[in-house]
mmCIF file of C-alpha atoms and ligand atoms in Angstrom:
data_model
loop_
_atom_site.group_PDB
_atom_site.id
_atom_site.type_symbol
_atom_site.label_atom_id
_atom_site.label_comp_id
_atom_site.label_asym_id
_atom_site.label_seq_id
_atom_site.Cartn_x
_atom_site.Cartn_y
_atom_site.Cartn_z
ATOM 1 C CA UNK G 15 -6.622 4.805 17.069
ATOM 2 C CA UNK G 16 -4.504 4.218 14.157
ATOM 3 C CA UNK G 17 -4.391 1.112 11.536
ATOM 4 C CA UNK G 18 -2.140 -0.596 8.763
ATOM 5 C CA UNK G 19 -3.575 -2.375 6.316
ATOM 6 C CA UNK G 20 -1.185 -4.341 3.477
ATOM 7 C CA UNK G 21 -2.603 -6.603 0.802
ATOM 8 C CA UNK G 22 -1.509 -7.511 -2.943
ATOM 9 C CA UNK G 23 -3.890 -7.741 -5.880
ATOM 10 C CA UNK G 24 -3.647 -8.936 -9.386
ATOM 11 C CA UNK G 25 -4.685 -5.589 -11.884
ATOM 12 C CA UNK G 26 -7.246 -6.188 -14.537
ATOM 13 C CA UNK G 27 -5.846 -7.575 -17.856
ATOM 14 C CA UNK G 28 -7.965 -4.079 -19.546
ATOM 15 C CA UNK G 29 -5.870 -1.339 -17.401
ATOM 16 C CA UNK G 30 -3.804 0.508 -19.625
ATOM 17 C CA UNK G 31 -0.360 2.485 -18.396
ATOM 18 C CA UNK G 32 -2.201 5.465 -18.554
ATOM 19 C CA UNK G 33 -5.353 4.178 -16.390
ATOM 20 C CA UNK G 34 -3.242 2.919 -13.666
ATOM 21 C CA UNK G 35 -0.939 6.301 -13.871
ATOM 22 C CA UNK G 36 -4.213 7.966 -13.260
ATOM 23 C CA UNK G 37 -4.944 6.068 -10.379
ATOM 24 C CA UNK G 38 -2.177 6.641 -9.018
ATOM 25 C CA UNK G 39 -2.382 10.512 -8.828
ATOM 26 C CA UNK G 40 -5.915 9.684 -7.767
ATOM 27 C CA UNK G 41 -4.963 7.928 -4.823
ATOM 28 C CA UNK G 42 -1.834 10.557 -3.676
ATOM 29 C CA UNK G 43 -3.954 13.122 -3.893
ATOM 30 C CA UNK G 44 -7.126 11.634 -1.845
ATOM 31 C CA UNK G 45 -4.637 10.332 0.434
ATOM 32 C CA UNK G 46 -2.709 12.928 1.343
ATOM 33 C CA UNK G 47 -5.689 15.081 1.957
ATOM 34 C CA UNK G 48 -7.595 12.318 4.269
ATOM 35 C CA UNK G 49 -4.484 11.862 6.318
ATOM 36 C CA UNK G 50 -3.384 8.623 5.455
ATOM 37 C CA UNK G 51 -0.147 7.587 4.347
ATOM 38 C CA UNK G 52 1.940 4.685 3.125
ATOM 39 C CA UNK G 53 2.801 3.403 -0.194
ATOM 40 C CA UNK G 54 1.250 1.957 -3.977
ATOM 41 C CA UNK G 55 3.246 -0.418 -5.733
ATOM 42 C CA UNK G 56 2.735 -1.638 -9.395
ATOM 43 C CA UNK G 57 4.941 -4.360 -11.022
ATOM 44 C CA UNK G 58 4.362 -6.751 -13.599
ATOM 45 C CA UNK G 59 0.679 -7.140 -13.051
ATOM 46 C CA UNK G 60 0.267 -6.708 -9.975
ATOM 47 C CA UNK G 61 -0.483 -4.362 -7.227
ATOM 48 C CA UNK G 62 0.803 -3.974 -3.780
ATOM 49 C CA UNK G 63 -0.329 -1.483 -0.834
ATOM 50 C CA UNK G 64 0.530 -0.117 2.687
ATOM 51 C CA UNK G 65 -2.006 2.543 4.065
ATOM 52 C CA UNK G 66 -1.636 4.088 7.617
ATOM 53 C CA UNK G 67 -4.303 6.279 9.348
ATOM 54 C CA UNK G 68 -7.366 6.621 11.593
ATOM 55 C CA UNK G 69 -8.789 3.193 11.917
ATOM 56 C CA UNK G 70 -12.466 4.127 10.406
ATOM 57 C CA UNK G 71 -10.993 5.657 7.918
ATOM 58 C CA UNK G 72 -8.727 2.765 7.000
ATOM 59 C CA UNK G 73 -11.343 0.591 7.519
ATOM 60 C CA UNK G 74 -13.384 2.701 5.091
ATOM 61 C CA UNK G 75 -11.205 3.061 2.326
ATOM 62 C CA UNK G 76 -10.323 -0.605 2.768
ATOM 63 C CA UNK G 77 -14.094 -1.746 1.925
ATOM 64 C CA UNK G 78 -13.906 0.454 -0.994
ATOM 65 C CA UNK G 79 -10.707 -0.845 -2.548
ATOM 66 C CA UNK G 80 -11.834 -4.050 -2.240
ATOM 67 C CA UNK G 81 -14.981 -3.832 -4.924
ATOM 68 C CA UNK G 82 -12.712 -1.887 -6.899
ATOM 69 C CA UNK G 83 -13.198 -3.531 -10.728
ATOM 70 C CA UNK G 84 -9.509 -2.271 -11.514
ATOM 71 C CA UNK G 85 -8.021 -5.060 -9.596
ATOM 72 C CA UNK G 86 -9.034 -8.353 -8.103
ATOM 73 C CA UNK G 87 -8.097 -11.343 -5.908
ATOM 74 C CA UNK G 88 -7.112 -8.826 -2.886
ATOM 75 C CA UNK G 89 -4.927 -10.953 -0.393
ATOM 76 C CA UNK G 90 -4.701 -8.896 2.690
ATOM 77 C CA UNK G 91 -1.133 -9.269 4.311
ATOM 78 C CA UNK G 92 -1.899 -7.679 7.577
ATOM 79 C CA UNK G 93 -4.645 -5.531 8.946
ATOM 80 C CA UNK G 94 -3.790 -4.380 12.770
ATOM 81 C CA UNK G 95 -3.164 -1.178 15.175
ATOM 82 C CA UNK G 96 -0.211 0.502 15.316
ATOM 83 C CA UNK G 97 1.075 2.836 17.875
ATOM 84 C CA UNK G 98 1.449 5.923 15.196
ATOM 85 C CA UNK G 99 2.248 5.939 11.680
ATOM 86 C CA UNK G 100 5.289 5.516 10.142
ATOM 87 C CA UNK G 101 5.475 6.818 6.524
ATOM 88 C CA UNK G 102 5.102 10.768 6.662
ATOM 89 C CA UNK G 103 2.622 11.066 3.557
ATOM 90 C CA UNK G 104 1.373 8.944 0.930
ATOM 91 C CA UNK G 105 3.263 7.779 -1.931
ATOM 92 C CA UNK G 106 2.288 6.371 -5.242
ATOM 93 C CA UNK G 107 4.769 5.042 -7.748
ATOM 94 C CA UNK G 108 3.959 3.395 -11.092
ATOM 95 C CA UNK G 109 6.526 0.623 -10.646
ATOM 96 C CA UNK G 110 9.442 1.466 -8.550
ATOM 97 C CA UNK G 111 10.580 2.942 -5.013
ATOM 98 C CA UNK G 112 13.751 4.480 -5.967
ATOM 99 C CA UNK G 113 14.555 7.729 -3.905
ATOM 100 C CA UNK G 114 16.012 6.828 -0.961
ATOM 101 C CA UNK G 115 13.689 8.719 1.166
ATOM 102 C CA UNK G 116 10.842 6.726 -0.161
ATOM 103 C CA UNK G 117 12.939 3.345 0.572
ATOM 104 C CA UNK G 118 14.260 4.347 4.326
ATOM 105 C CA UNK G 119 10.651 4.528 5.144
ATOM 106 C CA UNK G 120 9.779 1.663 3.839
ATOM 107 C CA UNK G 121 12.550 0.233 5.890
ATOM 108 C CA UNK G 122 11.512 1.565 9.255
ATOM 109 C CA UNK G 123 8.242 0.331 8.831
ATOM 110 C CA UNK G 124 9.643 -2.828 8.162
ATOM 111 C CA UNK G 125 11.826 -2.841 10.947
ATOM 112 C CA UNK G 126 8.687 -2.508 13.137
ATOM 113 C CA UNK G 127 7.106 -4.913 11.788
ATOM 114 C CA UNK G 128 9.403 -7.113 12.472
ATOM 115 C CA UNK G 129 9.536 -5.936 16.261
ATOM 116 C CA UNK G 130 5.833 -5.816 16.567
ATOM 117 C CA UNK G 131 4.553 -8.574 14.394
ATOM 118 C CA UNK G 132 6.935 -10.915 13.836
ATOM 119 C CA UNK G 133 4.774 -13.282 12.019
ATOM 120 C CA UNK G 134 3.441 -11.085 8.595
ATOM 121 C CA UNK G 135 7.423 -9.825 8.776
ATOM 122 C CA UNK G 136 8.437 -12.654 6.392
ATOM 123 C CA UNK G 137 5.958 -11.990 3.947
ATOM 124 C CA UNK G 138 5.653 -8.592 3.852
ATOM 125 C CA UNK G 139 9.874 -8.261 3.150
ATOM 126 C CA UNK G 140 9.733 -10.859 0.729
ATOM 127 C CA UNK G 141 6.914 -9.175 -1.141
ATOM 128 C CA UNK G 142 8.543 -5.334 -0.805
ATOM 129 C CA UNK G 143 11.596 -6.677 -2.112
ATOM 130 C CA UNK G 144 10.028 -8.303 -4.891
ATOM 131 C CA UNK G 145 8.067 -5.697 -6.206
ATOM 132 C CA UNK G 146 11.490 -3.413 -5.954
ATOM 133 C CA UNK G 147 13.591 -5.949 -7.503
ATOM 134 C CA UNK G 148 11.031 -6.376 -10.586
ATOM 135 C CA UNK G 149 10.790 -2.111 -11.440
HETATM 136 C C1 LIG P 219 -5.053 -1.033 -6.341
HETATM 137 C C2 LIG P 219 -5.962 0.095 -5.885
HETATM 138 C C3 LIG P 219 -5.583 0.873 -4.807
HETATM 139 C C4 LIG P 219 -6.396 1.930 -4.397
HETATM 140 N N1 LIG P 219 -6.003 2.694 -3.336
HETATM 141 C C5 LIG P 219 -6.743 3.728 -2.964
HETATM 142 C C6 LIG P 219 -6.333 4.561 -1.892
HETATM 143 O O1 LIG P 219 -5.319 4.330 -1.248
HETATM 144 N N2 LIG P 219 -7.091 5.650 -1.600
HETATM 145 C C7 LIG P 219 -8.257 5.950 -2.284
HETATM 146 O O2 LIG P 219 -8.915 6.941 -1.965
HETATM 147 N N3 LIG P 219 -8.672 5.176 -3.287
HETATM 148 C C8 LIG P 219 -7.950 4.082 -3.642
HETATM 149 N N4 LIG P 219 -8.367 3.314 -4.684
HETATM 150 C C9 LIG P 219 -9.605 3.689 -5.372
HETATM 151 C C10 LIG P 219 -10.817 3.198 -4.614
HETATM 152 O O3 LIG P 219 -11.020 1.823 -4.877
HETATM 153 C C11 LIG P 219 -12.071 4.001 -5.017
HETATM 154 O O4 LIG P 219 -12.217 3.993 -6.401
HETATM 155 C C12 LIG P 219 -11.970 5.432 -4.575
HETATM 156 O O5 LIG P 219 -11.678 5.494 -3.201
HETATM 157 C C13 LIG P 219 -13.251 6.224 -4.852
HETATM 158 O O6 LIG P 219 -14.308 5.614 -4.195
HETATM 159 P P1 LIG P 219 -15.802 6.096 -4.410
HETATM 160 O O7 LIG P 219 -16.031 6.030 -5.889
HETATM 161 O O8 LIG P 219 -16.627 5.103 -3.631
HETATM 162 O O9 LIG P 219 -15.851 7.476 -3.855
HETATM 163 C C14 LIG P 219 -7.593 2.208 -5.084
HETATM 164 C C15 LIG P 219 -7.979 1.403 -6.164
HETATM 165 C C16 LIG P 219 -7.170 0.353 -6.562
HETATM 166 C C17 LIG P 219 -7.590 -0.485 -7.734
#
């Protein structure tokens, strides 16, 4: 069974560039060897995620993140099944998106979203483009 999980967090005002740079190899690294995939955003403040994988695992990694000091007020976007995942590894980017690989999978799995839940669709655009726009 696999699950998506999507939130955005506020970082804490003490991270520096190079803690959240670390972090972020952290995470692509643990990631891609635990089979889950999706995507790390950072802009202005504030984090956003998409992970993919085996539901416990998601699940998991999910209670983990959220006691996670680094960041707080976690607003979870979605949390659901999906069919199979749609990103083909993890990726973790300090601010930006910007090779198109990156960005046409970001798109299908938008795309599906929109197909599949049509109601976190709005939000979860709006916030992707945002946090593109901003790097
Ligand atoms: C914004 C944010 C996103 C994170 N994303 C992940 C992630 O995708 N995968 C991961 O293993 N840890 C992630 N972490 C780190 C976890 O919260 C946790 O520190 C890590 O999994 C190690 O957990 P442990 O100390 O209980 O072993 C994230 C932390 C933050 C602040």
């Amino acid at each position: 069974m696999w699950q998506t999980i999507s939130y955005v967090s506020t970082a804490n005002k003490l991270l520096s560039n190079s803690d959240i740079n670390e972090l972020f190899e952290f995470v692509k690294i643990n990631n891609n060897s635990l089979n889950i995939t999706g995507i790390l955003m950072y802009s202005d403040g504030n984090f956003f995620q998409i992970l993919e994988g085996e539901k416990t695992r998601i699940q998991d990694l999910f209670k983990r993140i959220l006691i996670d000091s680094r960041h707080y007020d976690v607003i979870k976007i979605f949390d659901h099944e999906m069919e199979k995942p749609t990103f083909s590894k993890y990726d973790s980017k300090f601010s930006t998106i910007n090779k198109k690989s990156e960005h046409s999978e970001l798109q299908s799995f938008l795309e599906k979203e929109k197909s599949n839940n049509p109601e976190t669709f709005k939000s979860i655009s709006y916030l992707t483009n945002k946090f593109m726009q901003l790097s």
